Short mmCIF file of C-alpha atoms and ligand atoms in Angstrom, two decimals:
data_model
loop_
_atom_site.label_atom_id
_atom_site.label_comp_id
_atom_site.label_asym_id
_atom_site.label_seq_id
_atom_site.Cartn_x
_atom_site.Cartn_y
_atom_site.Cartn_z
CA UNK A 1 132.83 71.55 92.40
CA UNK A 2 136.22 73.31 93.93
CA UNK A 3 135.01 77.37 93.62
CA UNK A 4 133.12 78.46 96.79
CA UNK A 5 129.47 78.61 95.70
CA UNK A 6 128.74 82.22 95.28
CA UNK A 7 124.80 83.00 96.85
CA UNK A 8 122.43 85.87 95.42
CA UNK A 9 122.67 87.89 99.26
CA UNK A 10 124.34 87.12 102.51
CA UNK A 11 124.88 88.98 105.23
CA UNK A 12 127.95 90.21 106.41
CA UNK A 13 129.54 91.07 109.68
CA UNK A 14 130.47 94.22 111.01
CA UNK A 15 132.24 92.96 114.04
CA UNK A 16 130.72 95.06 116.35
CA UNK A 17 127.84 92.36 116.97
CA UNK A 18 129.98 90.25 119.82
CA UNK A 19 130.17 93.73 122.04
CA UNK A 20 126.00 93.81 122.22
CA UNK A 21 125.64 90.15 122.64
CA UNK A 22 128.00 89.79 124.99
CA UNK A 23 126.62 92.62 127.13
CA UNK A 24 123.01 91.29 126.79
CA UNK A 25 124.73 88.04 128.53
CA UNK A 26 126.43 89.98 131.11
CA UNK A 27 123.71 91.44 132.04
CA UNK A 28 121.46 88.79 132.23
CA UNK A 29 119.41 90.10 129.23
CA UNK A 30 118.38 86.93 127.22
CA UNK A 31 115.02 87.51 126.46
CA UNK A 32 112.41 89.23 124.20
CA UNK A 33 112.86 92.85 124.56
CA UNK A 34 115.50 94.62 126.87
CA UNK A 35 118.35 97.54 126.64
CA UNK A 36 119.27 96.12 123.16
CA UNK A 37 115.87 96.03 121.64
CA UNK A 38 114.97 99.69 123.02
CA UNK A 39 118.18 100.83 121.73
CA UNK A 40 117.59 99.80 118.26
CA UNK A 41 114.44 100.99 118.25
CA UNK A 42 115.82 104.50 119.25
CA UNK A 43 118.74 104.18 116.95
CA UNK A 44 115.99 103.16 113.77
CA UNK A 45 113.83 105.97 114.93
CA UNK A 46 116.47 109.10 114.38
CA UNK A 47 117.18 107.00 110.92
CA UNK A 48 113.80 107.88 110.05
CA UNK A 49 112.78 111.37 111.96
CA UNK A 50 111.07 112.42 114.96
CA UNK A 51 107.48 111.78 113.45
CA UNK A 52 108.69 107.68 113.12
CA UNK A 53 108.12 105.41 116.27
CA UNK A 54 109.55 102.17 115.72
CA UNK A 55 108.15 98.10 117.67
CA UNK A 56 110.87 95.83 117.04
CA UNK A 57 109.65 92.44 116.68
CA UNK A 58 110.31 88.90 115.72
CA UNK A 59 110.23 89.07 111.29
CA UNK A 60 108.85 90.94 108.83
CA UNK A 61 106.09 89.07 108.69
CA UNK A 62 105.09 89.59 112.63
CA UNK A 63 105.10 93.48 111.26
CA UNK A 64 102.83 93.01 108.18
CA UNK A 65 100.58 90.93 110.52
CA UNK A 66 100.04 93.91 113.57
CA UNK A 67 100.09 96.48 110.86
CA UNK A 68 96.83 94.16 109.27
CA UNK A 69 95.36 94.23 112.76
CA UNK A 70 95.73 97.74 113.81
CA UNK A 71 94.51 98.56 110.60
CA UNK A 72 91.39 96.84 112.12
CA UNK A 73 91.59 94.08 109.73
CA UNK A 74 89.37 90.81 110.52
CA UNK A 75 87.31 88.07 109.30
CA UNK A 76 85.83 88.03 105.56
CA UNK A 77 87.21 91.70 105.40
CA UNK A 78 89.57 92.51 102.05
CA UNK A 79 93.38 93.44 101.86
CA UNK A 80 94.74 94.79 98.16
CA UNK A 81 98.14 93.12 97.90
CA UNK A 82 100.96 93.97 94.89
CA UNK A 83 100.83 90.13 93.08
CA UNK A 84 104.73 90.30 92.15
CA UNK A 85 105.94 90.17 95.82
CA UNK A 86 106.91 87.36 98.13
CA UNK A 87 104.53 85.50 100.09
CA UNK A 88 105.11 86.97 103.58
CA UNK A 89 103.31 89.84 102.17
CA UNK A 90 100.43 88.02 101.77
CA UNK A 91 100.09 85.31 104.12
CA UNK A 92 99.41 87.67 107.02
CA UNK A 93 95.82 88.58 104.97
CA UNK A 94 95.02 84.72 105.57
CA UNK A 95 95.76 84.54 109.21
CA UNK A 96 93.44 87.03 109.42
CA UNK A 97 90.85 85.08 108.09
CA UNK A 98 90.82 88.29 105.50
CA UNK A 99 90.29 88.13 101.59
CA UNK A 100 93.49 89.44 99.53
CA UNK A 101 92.97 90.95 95.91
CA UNK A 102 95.61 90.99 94.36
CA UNK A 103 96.92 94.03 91.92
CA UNK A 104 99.63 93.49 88.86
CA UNK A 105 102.65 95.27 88.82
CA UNK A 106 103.50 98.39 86.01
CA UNK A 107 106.59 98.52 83.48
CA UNK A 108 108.81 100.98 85.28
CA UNK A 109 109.06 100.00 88.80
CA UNK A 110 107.42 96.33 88.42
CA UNK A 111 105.70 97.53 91.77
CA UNK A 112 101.47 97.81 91.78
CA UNK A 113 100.13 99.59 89.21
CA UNK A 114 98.42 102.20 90.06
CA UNK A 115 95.52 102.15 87.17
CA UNK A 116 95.43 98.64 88.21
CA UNK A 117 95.33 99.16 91.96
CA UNK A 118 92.11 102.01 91.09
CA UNK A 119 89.94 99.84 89.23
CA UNK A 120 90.50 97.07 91.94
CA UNK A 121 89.29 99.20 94.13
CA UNK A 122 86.55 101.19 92.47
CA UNK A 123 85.40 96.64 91.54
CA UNK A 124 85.37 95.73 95.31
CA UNK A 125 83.58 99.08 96.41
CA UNK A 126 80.70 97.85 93.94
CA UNK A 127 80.39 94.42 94.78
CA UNK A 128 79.97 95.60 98.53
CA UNK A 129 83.34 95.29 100.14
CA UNK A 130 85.71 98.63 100.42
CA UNK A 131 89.04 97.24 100.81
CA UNK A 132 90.44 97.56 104.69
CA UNK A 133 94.39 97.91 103.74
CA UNK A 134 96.64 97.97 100.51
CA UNK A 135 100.17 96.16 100.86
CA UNK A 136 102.21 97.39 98.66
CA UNK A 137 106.02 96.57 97.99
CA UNK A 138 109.04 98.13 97.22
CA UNK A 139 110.70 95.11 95.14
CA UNK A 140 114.04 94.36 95.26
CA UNK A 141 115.25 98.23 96.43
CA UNK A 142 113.31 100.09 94.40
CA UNK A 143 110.42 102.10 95.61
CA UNK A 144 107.00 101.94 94.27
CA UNK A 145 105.13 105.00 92.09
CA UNK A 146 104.64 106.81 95.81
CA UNK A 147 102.81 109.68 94.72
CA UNK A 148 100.30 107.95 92.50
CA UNK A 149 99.84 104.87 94.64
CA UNK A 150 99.25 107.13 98.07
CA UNK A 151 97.09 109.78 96.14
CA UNK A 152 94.83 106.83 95.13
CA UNK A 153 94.39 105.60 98.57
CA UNK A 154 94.14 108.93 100.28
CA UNK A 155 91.42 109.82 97.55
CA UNK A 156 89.58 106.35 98.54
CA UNK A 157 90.13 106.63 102.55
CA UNK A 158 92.52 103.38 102.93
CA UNK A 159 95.42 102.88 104.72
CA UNK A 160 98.70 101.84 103.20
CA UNK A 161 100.93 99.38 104.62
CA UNK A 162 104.31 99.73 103.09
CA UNK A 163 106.00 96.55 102.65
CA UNK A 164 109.76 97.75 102.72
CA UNK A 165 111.25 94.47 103.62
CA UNK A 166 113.91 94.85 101.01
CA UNK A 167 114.44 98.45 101.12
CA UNK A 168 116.12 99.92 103.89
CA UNK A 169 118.03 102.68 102.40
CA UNK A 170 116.04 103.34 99.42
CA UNK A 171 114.39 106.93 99.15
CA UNK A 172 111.90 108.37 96.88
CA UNK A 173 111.96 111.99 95.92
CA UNK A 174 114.76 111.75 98.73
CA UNK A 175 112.15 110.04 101.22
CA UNK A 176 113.18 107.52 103.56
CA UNK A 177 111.33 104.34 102.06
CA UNK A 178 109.55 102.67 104.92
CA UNK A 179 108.25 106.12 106.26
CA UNK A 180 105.30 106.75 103.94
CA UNK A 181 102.39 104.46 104.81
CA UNK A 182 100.07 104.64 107.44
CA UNK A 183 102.26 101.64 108.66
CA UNK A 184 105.50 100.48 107.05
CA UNK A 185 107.56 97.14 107.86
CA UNK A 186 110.89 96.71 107.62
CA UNK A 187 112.79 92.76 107.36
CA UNK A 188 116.20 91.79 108.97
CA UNK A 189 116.13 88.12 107.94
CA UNK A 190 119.52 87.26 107.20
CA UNK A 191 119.73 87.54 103.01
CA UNK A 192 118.45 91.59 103.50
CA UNK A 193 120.24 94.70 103.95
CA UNK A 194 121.61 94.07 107.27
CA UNK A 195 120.27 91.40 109.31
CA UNK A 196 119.45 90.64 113.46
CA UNK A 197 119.55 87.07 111.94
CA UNK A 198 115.92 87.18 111.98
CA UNK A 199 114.02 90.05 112.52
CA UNK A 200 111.88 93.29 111.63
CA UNK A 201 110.21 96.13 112.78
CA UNK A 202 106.94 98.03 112.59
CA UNK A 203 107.04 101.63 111.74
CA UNK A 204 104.10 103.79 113.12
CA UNK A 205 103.27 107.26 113.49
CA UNK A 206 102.24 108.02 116.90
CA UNK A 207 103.55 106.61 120.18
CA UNK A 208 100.11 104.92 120.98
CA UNK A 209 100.17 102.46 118.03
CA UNK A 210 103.97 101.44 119.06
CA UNK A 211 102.95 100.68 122.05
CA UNK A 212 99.30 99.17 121.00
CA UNK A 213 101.59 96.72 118.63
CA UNK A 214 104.21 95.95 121.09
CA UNK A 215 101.04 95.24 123.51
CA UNK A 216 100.04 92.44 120.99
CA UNK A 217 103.47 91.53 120.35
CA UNK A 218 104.06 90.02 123.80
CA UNK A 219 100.71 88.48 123.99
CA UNK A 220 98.26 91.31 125.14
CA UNK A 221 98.72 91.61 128.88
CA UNK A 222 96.18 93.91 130.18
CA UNK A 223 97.45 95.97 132.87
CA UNK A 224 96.52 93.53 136.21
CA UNK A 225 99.19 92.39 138.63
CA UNK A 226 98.00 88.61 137.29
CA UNK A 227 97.83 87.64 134.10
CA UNK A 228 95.03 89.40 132.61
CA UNK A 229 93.94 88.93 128.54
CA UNK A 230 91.04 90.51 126.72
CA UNK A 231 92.55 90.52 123.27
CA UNK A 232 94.50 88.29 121.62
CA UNK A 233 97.61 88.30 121.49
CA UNK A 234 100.99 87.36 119.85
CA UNK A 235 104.69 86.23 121.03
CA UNK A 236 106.27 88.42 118.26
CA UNK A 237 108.56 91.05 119.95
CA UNK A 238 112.31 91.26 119.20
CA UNK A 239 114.91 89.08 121.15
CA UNK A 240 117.56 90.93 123.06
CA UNK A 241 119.89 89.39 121.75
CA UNK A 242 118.83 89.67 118.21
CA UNK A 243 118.20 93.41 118.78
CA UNK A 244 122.51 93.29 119.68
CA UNK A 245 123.11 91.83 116.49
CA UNK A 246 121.14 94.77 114.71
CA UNK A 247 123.18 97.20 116.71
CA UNK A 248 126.28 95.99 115.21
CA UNK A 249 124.58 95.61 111.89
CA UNK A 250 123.56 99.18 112.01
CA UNK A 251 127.34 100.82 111.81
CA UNK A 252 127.55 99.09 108.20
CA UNK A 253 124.45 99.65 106.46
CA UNK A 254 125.33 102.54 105.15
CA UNK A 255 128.17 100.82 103.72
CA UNK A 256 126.38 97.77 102.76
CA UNK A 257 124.18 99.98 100.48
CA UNK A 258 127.31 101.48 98.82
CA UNK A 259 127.88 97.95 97.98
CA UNK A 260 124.86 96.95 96.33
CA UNK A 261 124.68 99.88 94.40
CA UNK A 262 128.26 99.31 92.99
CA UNK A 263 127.54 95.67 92.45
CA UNK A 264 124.71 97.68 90.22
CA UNK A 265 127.10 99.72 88.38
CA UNK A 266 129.19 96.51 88.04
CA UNK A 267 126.07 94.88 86.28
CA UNK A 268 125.33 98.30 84.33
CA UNK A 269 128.98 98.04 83.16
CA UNK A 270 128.22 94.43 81.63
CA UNK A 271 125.12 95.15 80.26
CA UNK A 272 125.72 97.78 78.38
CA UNK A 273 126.87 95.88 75.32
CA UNK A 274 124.39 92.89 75.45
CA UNK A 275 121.26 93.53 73.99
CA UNK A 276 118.89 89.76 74.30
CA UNK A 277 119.20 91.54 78.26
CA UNK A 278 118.13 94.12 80.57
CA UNK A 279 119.05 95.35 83.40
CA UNK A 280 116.33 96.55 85.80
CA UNK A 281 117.52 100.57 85.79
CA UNK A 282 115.82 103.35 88.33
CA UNK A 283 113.54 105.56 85.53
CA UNK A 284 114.64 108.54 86.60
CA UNK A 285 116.23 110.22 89.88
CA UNK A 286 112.98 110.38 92.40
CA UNK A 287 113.74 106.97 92.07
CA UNK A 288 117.21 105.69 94.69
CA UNK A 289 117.36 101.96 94.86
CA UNK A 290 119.33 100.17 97.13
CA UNK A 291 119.57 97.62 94.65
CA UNK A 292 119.18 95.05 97.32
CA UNK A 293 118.94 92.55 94.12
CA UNK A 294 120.11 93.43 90.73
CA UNK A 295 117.55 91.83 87.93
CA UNK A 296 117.86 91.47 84.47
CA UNK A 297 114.99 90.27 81.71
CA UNK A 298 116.10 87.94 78.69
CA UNK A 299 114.03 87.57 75.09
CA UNK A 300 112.23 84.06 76.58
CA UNK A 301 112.06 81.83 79.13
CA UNK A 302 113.99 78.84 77.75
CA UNK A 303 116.81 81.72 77.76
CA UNK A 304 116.51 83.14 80.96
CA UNK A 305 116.58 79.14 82.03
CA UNK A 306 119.32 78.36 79.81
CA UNK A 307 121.36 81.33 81.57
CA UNK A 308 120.48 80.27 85.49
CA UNK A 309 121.55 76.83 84.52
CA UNK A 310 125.00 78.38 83.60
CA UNK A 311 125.51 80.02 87.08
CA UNK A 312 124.34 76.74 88.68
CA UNK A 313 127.08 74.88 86.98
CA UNK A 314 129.66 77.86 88.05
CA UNK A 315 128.03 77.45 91.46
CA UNK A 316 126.78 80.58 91.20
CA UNK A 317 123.14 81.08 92.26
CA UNK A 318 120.82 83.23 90.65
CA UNK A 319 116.78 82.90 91.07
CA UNK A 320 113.59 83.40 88.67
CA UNK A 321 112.00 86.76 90.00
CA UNK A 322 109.51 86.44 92.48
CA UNK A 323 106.32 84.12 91.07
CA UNK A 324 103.31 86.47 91.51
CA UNK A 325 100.65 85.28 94.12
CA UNK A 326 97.75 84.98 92.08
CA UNK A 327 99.87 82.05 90.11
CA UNK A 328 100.44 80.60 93.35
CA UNK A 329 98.40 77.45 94.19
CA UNK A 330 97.64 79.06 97.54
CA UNK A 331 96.25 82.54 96.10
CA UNK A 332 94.91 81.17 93.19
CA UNK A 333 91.25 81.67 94.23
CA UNK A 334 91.15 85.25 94.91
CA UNK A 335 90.46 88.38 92.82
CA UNK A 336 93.15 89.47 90.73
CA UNK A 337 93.41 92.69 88.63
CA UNK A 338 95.43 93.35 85.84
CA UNK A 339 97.31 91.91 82.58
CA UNK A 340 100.05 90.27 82.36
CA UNK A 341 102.84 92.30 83.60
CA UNK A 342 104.05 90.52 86.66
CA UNK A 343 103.71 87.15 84.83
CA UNK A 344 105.82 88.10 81.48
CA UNK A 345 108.15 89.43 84.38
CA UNK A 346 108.21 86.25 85.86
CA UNK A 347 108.86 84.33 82.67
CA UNK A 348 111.82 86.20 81.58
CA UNK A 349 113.25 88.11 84.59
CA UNK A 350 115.94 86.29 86.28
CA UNK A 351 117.79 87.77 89.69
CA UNK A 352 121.70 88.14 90.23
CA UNK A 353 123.83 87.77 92.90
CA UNK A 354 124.12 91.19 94.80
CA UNK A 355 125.33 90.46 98.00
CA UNK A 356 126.93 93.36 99.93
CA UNK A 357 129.86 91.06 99.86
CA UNK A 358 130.50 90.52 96.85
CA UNK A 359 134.29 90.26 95.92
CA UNK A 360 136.51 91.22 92.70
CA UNK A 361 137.03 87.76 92.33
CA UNK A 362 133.47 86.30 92.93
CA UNK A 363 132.88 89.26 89.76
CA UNK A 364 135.33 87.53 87.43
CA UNK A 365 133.40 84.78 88.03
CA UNK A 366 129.84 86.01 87.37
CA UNK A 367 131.60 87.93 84.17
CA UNK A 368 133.04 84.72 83.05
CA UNK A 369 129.32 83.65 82.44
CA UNK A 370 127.76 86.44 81.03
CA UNK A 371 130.52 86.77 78.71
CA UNK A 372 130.30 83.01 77.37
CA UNK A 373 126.57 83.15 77.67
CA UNK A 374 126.03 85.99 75.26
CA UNK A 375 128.95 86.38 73.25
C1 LIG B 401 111.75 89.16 103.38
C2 LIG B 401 110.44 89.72 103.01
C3 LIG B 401 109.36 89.76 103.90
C4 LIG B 401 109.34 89.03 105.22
O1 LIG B 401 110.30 89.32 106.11
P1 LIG B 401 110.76 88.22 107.20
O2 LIG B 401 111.58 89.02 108.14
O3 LIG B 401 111.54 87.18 106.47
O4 LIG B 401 109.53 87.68 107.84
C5 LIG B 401 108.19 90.40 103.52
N1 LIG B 401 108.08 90.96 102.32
C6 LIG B 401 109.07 90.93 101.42
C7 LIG B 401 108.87 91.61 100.11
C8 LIG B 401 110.27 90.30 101.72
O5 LIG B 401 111.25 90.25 100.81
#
């Protein structure tokens, strides 16, 4: 194969990274935490308002597991989850020891249901369990039914943690998406938005849960001049160093997300004229995706196979959507609730690259495909 393989989302630099690294080194700063770290936390916490307090830490993952525990998650105790999602959303539930039930996803936003997500609820409440937390996700850039989903759990007393992994930069109703649960996550691994190579950050409201999750995110030191523990506690806080590369990556996201959603139109522009398939589309205009991944859904899966094994011979890569937990070997077990939404989604949906660096001529490329594919 001679044509650079083209990937579904890289990151790209902004080449103000080197600066923050280089002054972490100078100044002796490689470690967890530091100048960097508290910097980006500021920065992240104008980006969101004065009412946001942000604990930079280690993944997304480390962020969906505090947010489980300072929701006062623990043993037997059970965690709604959105199915369609990736597995980081879940796993946390298990290293908890916690149960999750798992919720399909609905037609327009292919994020949990909110029907769904009700009578999961009003199940558990009668078999004896209320559920402690609901995870839900805001897949691939676009937010989930907000108003619906947060009137259900404000109606049934349960906190929300808002997995927003993918969508930094997305708003509903012109809302900041990571900013409406109780506690909302954000990922900088390096295929998101903009990346500290590997990182994320928890998103609280009040100053005393920042600084109860950065107390468990560098191992629960009580205060004691020796080292002191009566909680348990986790090495998940933010490298300084890391924290430099998220300062760079911060002066381009803004950018990046002009990207994505042009690679969208680019996509929308294709489309148009092919009708065996569909472009995932906002519904309407409370509704701003950052398109982090543009999606499309063919007529079967032998299609939507035929078409991925297209790209692969262009060496272009493009990805089945996400497979929805309660398929998954691991998750199989556990309560479910719903039809068969996330699973014909799963079938048929297929994602395409998007990355913010996507070039005219890697688009000629992709084009090429579609074209022959279709026509
Ligand atoms: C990437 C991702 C995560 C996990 O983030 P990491 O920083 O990789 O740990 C969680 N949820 C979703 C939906 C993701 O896409």
């Amino acid at each position: 194969m001679d044509k650079d393989r083209i990937y579904l989302s890289l990151s790209k630099e902004s080449g103000f990274e080197q600066e923050y690294i280089q002054k972490a080194l100078n100044s002796n700063w490689i470690t967890s935490g530091g100048p960097n770290v508290n910097e980006f936390e500021n920065e992240l916490q104008s980006y969101f308002g004065k009412e946001s307090y942000v604990a930079a830490l280690n993944s997304g993952t480390s962020a969906i597991h505090l947010a489980l525990i300072l929701s006062g998650v623990k043993d037997g105790d059970e965690v709604i989850c959105q199915s369609m999602t990736f597995s980081a959303s879940a796993n946390p539930i298990l290293y908890q020891n916690a149960i999750p039930v798992f919720v399909d996803s609905e037609h327009e936003t292919w994020n949990i249901c909110p029907e769904n997500l009700e009578i999961a609820i009003k199940d558990r409440i009668l078999k004896g369990k209320k559920p402690k937390a609901i995870i839900a996700v805001h897949l691939y850039g676009t937010p989930y039914k907000v108003d619906e989903v947060h009137a259900i759990a404000e109606k049934y007393e349960i906190p929300i943690i808002e997995d927003s992994a993918e969508a930094l930069g997305s708003r509903y109703r012109g809302k900041k998406c990571g900013d409406f649960g109780t506690f909302g996550i954000i990922s900088f691994n390096g295929n998101k938005i903009i990346t500290t190579s590997s990182g994320g950050v928890l998103i609280v409201n009040s100053r005393e849960e920042k600084e109860k999750a950065i107390f468990y995110a560098t191992q629960s030191k009580d205060k004691a001049v020796h080292y002191q523990h009566s909680e348990l506690g986790y090495n998940y806080r933010m490298s300084n160093i890391c924290a430099g590369i998220g300062l760079g990556q911060l002066k381009i996201l803004e950018e990046n997300i002009l990207a994505r959603r042009s690679n969208h139109l680019f996509y929308k522009e294709i489309f148009k004229g092919i009708k065996n398939a569909k472009l995932f589309d906002n519904v309407n205009e409370d509704f701003f995706s950052n398109y982090w991944l543009n999606t499309i859904v063919l007529e079967t899966k032998v299609e939507r196979e035929n078409l991925r094994i297209a790209f692969e011979n262009a060496n272009i890569e493009s990805r089945p959507l996400w497979k929805p937990m309660h398929l998954q070997p691991l998750f199989e077990k556990y309560p479910y609730y719903g039809n068969k939404v996330a699973e014909n989604l799963f079938q048929k949906g297929l994602c395409l690259p998007s990355g913010s660096n996507l070039t005219n001529k890697d688009k000629i490329r992709i084009k090429e495909v579609i074209h022959n594919f279709f026509i």
